[in-house]
Short mmCIF file of C-alpha atoms in Angstrom, two decimals:
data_model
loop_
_atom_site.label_atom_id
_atom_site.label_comp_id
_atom_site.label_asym_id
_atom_site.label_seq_id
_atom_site.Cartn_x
_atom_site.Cartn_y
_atom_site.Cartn_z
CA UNK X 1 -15.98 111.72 37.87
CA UNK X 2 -17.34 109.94 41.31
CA UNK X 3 -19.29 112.97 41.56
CA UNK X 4 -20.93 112.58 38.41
CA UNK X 5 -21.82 108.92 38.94
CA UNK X 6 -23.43 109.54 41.97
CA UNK X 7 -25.28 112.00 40.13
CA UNK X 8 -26.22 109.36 37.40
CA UNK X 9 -27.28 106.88 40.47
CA UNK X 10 -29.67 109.25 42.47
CA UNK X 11 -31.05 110.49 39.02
CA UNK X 12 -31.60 106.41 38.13
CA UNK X 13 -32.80 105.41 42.01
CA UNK X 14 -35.34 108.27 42.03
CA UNK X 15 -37.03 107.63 38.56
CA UNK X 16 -37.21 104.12 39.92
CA UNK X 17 -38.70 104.35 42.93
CA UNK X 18 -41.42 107.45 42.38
CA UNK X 19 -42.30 105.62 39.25
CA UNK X 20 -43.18 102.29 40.78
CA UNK X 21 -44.90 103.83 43.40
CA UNK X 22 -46.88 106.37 41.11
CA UNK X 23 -47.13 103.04 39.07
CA UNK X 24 -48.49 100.77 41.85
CA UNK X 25 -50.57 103.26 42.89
CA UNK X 26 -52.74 104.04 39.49
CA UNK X 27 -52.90 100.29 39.01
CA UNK X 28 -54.44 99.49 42.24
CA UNK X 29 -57.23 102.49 42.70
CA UNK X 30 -57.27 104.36 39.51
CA UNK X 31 -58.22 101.31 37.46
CA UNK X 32 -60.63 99.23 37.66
CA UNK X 33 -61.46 95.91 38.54
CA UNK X 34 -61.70 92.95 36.41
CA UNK X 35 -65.46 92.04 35.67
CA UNK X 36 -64.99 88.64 36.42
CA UNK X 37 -61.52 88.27 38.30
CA UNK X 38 -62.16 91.33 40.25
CA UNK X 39 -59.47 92.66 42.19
CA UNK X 40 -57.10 89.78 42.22
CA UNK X 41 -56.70 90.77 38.29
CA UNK X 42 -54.55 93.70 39.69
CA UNK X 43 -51.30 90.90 39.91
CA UNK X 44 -51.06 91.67 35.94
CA UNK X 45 -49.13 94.98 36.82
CA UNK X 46 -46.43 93.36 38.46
CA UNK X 47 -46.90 89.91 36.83
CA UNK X 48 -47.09 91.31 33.14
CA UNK X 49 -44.37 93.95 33.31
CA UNK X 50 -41.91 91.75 35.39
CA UNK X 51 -42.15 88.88 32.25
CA UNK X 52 -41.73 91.78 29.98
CA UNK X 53 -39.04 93.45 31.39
CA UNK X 54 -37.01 89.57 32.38
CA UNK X 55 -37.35 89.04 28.49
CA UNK X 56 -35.63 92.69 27.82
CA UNK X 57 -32.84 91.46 30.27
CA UNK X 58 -32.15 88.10 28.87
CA UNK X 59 -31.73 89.72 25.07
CA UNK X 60 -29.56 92.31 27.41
CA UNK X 61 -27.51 89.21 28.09
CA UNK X 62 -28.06 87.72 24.22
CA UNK X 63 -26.36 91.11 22.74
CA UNK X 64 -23.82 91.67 24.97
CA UNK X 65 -22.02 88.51 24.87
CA UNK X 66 -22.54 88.86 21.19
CA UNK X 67 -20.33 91.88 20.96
CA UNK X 68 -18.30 90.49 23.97
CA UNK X 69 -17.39 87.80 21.56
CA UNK X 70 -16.37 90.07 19.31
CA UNK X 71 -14.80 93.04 20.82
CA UNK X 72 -13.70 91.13 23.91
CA UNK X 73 -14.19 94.01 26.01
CA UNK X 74 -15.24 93.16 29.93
CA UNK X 75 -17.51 96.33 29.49
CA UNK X 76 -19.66 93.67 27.67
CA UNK X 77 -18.77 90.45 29.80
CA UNK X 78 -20.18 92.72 33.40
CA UNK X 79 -23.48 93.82 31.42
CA UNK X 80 -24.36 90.21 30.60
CA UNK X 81 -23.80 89.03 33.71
CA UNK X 82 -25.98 91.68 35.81
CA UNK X 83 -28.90 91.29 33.34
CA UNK X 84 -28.66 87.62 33.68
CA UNK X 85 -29.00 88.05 37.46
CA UNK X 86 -31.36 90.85 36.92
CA UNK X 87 -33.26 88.33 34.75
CA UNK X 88 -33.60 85.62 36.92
CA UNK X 89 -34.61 87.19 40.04
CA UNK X 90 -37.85 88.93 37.65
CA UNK X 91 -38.49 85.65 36.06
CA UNK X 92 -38.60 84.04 39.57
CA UNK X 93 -40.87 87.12 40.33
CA UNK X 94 -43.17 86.32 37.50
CA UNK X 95 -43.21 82.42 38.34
CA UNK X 96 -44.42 83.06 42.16
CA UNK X 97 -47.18 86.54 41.07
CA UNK X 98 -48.48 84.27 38.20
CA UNK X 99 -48.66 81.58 40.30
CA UNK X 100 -50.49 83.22 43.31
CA UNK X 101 -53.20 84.33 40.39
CA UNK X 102 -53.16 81.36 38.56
CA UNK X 103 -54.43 79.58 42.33
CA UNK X 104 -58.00 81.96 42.32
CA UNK X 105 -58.50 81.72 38.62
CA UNK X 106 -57.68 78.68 37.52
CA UNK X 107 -57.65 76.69 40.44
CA UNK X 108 -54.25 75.36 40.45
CA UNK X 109 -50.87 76.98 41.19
CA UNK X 110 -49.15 75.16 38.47
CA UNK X 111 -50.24 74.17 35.18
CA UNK X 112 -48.03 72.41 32.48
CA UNK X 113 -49.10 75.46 29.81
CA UNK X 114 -46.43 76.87 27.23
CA UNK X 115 -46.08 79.99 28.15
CA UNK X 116 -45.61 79.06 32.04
CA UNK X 117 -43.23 75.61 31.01
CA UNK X 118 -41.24 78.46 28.85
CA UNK X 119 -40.62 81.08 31.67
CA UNK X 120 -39.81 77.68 34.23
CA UNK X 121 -37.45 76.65 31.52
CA UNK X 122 -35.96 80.00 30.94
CA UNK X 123 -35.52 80.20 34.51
CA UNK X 124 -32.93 77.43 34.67
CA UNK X 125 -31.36 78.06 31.70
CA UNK X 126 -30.47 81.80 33.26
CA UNK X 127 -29.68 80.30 36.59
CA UNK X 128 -27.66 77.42 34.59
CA UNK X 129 -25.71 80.30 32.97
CA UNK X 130 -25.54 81.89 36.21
CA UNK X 131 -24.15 78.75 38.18
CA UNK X 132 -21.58 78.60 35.69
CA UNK X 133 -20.42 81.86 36.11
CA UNK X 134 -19.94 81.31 39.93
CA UNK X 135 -17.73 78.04 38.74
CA UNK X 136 -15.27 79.60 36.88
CA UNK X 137 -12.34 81.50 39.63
CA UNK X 138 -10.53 83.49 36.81
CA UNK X 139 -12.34 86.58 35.28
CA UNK X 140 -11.00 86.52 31.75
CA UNK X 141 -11.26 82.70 31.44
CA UNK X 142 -14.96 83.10 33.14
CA UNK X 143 -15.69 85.72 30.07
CA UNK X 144 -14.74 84.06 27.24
CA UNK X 145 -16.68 80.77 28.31
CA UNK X 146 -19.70 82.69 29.47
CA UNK X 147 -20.26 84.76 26.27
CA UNK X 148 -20.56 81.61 24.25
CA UNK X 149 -23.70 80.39 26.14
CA UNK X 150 -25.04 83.49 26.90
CA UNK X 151 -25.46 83.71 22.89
CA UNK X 152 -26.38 79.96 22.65
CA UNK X 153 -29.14 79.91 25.50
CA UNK X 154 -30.83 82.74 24.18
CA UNK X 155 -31.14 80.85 20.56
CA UNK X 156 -33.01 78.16 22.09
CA UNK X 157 -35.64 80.58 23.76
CA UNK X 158 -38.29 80.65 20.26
CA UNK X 159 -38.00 76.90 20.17
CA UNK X 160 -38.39 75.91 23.43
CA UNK X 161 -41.50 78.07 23.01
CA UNK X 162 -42.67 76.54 20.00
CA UNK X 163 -42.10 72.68 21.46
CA UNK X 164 -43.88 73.32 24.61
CA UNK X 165 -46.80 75.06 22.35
CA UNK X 166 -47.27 72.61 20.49
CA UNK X 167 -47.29 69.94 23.52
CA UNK X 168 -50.02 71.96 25.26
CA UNK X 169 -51.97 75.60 25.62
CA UNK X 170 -53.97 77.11 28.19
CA UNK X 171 -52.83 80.45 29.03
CA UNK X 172 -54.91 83.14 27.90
CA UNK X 173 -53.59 84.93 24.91
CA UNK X 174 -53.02 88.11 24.94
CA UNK X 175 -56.15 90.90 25.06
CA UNK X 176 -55.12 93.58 22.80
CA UNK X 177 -55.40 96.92 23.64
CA UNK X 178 -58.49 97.91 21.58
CA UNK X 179 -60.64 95.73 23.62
CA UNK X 180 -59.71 96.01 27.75
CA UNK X 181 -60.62 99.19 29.80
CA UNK X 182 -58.03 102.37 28.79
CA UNK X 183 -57.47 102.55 32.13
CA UNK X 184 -56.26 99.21 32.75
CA UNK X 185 -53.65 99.58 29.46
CA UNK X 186 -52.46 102.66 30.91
CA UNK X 187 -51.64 101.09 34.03
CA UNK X 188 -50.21 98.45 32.23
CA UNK X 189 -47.83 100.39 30.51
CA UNK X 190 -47.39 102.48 33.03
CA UNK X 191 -45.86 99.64 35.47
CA UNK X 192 -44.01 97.90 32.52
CA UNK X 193 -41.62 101.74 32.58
CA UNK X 194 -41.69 101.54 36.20
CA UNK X 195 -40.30 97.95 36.35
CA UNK X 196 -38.12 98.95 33.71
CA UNK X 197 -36.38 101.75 35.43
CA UNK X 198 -36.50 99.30 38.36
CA UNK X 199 -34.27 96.97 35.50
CA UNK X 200 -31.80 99.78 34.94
CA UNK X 201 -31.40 100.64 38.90
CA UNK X 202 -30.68 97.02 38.82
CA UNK X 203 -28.32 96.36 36.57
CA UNK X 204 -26.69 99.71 36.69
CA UNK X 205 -25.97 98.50 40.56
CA UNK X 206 -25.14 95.04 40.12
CA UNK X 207 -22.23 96.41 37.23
CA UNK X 208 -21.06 98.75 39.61
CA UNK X 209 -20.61 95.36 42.03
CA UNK X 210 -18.82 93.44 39.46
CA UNK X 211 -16.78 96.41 38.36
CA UNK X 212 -15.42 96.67 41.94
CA UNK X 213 -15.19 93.10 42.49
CA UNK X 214 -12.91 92.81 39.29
CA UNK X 215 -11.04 95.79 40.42
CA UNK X 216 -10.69 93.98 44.00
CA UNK X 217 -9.42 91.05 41.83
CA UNK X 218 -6.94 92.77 40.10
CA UNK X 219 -5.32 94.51 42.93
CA UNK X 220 -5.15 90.53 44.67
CA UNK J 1 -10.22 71.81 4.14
CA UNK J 2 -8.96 68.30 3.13
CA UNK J 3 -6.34 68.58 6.61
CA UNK J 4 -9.38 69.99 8.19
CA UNK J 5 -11.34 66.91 7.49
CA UNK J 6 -8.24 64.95 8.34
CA UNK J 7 -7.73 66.30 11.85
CA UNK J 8 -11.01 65.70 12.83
CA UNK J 9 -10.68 62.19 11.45
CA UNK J 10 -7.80 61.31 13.87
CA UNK J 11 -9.36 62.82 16.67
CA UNK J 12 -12.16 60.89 15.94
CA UNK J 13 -9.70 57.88 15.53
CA UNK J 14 -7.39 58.76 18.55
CA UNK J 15 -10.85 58.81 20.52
CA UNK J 16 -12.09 55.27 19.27
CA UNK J 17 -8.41 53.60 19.74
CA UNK J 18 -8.19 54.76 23.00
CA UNK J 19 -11.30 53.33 24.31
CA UNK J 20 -10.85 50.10 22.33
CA UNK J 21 -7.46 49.98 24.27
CA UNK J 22 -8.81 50.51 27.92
CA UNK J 23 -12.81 50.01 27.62
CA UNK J 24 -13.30 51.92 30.55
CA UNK J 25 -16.13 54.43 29.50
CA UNK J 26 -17.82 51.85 27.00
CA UNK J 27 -18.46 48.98 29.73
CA UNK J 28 -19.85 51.21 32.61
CA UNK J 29 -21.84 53.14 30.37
CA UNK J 30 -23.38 49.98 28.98
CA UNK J 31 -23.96 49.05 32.07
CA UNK J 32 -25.42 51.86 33.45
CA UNK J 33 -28.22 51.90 30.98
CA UNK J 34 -29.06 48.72 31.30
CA UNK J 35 -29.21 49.39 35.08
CA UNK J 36 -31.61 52.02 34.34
CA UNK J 37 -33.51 49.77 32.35
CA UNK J 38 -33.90 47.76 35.53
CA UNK J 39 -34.63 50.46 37.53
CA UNK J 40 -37.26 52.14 35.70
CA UNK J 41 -39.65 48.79 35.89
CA UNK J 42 -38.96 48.30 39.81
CA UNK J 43 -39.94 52.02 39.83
CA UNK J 44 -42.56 51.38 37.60
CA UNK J 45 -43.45 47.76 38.65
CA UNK J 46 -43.57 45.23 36.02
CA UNK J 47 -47.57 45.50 34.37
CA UNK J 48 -46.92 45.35 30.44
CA UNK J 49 -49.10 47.37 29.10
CA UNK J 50 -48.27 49.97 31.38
CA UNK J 51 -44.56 49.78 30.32
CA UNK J 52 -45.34 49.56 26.82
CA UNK J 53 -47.22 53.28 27.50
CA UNK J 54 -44.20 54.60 28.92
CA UNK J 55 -41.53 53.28 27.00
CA UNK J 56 -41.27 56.42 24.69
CA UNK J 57 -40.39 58.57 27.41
CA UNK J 58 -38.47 55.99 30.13
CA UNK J 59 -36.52 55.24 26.59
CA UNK J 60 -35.00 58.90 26.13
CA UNK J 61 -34.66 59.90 29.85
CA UNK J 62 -32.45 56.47 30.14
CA UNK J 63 -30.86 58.05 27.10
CA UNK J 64 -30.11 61.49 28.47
CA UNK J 65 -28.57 60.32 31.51
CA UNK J 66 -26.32 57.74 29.55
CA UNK J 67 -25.12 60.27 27.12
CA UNK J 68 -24.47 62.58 29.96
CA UNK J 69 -21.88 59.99 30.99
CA UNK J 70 -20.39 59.42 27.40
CA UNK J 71 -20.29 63.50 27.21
CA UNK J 72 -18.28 64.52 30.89
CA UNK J 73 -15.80 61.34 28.87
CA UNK J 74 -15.09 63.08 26.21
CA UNK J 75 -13.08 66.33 27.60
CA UNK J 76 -12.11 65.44 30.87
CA UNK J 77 -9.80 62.20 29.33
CA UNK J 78 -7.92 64.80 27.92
CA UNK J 79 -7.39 66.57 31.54
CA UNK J 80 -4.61 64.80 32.14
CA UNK J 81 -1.02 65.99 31.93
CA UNK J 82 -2.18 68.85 29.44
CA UNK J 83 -3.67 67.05 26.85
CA UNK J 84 -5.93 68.90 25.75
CA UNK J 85 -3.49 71.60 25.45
CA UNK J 86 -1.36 69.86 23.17
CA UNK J 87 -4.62 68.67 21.21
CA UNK J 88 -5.50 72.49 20.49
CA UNK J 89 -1.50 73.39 19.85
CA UNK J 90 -1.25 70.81 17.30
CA UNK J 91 -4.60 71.29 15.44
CA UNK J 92 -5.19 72.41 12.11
CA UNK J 93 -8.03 74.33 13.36
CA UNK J 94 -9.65 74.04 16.95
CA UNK J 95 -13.23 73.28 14.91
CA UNK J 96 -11.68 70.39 13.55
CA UNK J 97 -11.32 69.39 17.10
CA UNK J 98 -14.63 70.24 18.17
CA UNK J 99 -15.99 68.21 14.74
CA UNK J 100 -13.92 65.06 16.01
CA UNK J 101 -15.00 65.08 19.39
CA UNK J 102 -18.75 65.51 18.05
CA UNK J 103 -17.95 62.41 15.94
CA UNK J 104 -16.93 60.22 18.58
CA UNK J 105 -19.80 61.15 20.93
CA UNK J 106 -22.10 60.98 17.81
CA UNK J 107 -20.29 57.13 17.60
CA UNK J 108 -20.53 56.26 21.54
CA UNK J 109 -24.40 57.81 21.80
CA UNK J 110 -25.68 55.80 18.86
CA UNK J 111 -24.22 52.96 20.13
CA UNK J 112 -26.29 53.47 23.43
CA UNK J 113 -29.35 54.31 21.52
CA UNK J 114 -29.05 50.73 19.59
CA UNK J 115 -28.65 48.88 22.82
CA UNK J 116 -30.89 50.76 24.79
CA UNK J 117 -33.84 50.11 22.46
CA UNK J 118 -32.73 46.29 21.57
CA UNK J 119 -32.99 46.03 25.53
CA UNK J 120 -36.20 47.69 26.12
CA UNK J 121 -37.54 45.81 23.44
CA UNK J 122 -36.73 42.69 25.40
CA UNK J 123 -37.14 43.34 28.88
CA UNK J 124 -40.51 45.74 28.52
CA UNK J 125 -41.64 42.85 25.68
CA UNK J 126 -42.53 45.63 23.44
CA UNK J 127 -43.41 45.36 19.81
CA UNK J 128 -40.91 46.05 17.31
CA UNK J 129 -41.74 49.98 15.73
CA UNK J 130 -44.51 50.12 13.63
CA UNK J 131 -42.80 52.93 11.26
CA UNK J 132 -39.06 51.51 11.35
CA UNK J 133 -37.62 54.74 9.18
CA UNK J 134 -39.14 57.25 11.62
CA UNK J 135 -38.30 55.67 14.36
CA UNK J 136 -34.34 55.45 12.80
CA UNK J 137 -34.59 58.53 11.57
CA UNK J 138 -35.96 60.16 15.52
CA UNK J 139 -32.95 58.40 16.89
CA UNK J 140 -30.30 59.97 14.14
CA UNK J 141 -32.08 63.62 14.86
CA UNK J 142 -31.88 63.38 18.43
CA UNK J 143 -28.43 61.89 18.51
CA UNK J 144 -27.20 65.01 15.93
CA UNK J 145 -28.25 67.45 18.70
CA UNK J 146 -27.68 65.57 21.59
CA UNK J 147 -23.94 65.20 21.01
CA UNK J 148 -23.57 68.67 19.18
CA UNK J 149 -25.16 70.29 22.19
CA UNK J 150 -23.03 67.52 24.28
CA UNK J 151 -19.95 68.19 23.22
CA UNK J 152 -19.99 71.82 23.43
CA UNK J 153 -21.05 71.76 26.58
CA UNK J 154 -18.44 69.65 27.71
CA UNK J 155 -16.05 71.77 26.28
CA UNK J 156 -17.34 74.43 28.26
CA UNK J 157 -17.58 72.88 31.78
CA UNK J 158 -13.98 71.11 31.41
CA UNK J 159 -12.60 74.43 32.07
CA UNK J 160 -14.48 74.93 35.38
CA UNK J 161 -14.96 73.64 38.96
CA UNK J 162 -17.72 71.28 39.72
CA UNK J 163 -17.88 69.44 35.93
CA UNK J 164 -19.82 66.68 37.11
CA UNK J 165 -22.79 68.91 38.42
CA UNK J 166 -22.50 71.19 35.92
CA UNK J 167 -22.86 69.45 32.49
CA UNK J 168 -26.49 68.12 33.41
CA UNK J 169 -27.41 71.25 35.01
CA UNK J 170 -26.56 73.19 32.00
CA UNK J 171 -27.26 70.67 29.13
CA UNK J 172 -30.56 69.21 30.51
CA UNK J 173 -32.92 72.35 30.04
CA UNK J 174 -31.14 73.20 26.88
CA UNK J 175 -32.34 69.39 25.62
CA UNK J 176 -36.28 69.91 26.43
CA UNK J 177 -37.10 71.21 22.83
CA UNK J 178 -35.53 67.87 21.70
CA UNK J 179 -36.62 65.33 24.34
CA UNK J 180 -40.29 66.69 23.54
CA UNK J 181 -39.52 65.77 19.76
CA UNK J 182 -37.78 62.86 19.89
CA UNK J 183 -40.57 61.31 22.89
CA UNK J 184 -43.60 62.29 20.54
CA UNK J 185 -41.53 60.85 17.14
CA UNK J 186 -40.77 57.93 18.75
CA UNK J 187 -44.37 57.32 20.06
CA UNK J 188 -45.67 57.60 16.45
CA UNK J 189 -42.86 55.43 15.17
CA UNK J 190 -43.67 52.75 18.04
CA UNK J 191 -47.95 52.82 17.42
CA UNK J 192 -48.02 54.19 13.73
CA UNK J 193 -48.81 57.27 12.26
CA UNK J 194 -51.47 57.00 10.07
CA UNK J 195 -51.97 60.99 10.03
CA UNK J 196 -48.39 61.95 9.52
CA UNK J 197 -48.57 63.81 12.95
CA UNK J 198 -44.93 63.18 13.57
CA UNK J 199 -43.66 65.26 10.62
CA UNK J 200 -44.35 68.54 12.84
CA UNK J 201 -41.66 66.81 15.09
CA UNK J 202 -39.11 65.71 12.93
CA UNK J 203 -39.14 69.36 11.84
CA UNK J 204 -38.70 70.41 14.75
CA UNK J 205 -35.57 68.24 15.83
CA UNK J 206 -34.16 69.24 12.34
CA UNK J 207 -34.31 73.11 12.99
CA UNK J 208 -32.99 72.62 16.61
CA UNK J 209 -29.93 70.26 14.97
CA UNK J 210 -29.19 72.74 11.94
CA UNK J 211 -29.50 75.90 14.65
CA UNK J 212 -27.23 74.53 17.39
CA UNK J 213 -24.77 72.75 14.98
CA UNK J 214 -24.13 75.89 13.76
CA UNK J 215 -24.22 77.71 16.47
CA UNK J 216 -21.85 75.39 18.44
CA UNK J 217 -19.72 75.84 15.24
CA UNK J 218 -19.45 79.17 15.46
CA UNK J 219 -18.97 79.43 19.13
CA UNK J 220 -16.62 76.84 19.55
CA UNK J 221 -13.24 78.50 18.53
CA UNK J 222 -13.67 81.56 21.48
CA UNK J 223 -14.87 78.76 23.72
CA UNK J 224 -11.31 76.40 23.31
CA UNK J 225 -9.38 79.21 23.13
CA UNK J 226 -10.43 80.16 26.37
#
């Protein structure tokens, strides 16, 4: 059994690590330059992929304390809560790399745009959720409560996107594939499965924490 | 569903006797708008016109930080000696609970909102709205999600450490979708809206109400039973 889930963990630690770095690496001399940003367009591999991957964590979060709430299994309750972490620390990520390229590009480090007043607002709604985790001192009262907003926060994700859309816009859509260097959607891709393996180390470490810290709990 | 309707009604009532009896919550809150009223212009300083282009927004902040008041009210009162125990025990159902609780807060809020704007509309010598139904019906919208959103939130942070910090931490980014709506609605209602550009608004405020209400709904029972 422990000898199998160390297995699990090196197989999960190694994917993660020799695909970032085979990532990182295409993205920064395989591909090539922006025509106008230059090389400063290169924060899209971690930028892009980290806002990806923090959106795959929060609907982590969404479906597990759906089925927490149903099956009321703390399987479910320990998942939400290490993708929620997981999912704050890469949407802080993608705050500080988009703002560091938003300074050379657009001049400013902080613009009131909907996509950026989303991910801010996501951000403390996670850490909210968060925060009220650390509040609550026993586990199985601290599991029921949490499941209900973890289910509720994620709701208001499309319409705090909509409402701050339709306030104001100025963050470039989207450049589809058909029209951007192959290169530079390979590496794209390429660094949105290495940050995604870098999810699963993640969260696969921070359940084996809470796992042990309920166990610790128990035995109190 | 008719003793549904009827618990919910004397929690509603139990609420509204209770604060008719002590007049605790009802007097500071009033006060503390009205302080914030105050506050805003010495922040602000005291030009009209600049006032008048601010109200909209000073209007609903003052509003969010009132209701935040009426909201930690509405579970904690029931803290004491094991109230809110006994509330759930004796229940019909624990949504009828939730629905009375929503009431009151739905009653306390509006009663803010009224004042509030009667005030403003003194103090920052603004003109009465342009567009009285919008304006009514931006106030009844916001109010709907503000104390569905509110009360299950206060539900939720009764049952933890730290309530005070933690209702506005959790309930204030979860209200941005509707302080957007219910700033711009208001706006239109206050200057007229000759191109019916509040409508995309008031839709907005009613898909966030009919989502969260039930939402909260649904959520609620887990939540109390908790």
């Amino acid at each position: 059994m422990q000898n199998s889930k160390s297995k699990i963990q090196s197989f999960i630690v190694l994917m993660a690590v020799a695909f970032f770095l085979f990532a990182q690496y295409w993205g920064l001399f395989k591909s090539p330059p922006d025509q106008l940003m230059g090389h400063v367009q290169k924060l899209m591999y971690v930028h892009v992929p980290c806002a990806w991957n923090a959106f795959i964590a929060f609907f982590v979060v969404f479906i597990s304390s759906f089925i927490y709430l149903i099956r009321k299994n703390p399987f479910w309750d320990r998942l939400a809560a290490s993708a929620a972490e997981v999912g704050v620390v890469l949407t802080g990520l993608t705050l500080i790399l988009g703002s560091i390229w938003g300074r050379p590009t657009w001049g400013v480090w902080w613009t009131w745009d909907a996509r950026l007043t989303t991910t801010a607002i996501l951000f403390f709604l996670y850490v909210g959720y968060l925060t009220m985790r650390s509040f609550v001192g026993d586990k199985d009262r601290r599991a029921r409560l949490a499941a209900p907003l973890g289910v509720i926060i994620f709701l208001n994700v499309p319409i705090v996107y909509m409402s701050v859309r339709w306030w104001r816009t100025l963050h470039q859509v989207q450049s589809s594939p058909s029209t951007v260097d192959p290169n530079m959607v390979l590496s794209l891709r390429l660094n949105a499965f290495a940050i995604l393996f870098v999810l699963i180390l993640f969260i696969y470490h921070r359940y084996q924490i809470a796992l042990l810290k309920d166990k610790q709990e128990e035995a109190l | 569903m008719k003793s549904f309707l009827r618990c919910a009604a004397a929690v509603f009532y139990k609420d509204l006797l209770s604060e008719l009896r002590r007049r605790e919550y009802v007097n500071s809150l009033l006060f503390f708008s009205l302080l914030t009223i105050f506050l805003f212009s010495f922040a602000m300083g005291t030009e009209p016109d600049l006032l008048r282009k601010l109200a909209p927004g000073l209007y609903w902040m003052i509003l969010i930080f009132s209701a935040t008041l009426a909201l930690e009210r509405s579970f904690f009162t029931e803290l004491d000696a094991g109230c809110l125990d006994g509330l759930l025990l004796y229940s019909t159902s624990l949504r009828a609970v939730f629905l009375g609780k929503w009431a009151s807060n739905f009653f306390f809020i509006g009663m803010v909102q009224i004042l509030v704007a009667l005030m403003m509309t003194a103090l920052y010598n603004l003109e009465s709205p342009r567009n009285p139904p919008l304006f009514f019906a931006g106030l009844l919208l916001a109010n709907i999600g503000i104390s569905t959103l509110g009360t299950f939130y206060a539900a939720l942070v009764t049952q933890s450490r730290a309530r005070q910090v933690l209702l506005p931490l959790l309930l204030f980014p979860m209200l941005i979708p509707l302080l957007l709506g219910s700033v711009y609605v208001t706006e239109y209602a206050l200057s007229g809206d000759p191109f019916h550009q509040a409508t995309l608004w008031l839709k907005l405020l009613v898909a966030y109400d009919s989502i969260f209400l039930a939402a909260c709904f649904a959520a609620i029972e887990p939540l109390l039973e908790a």
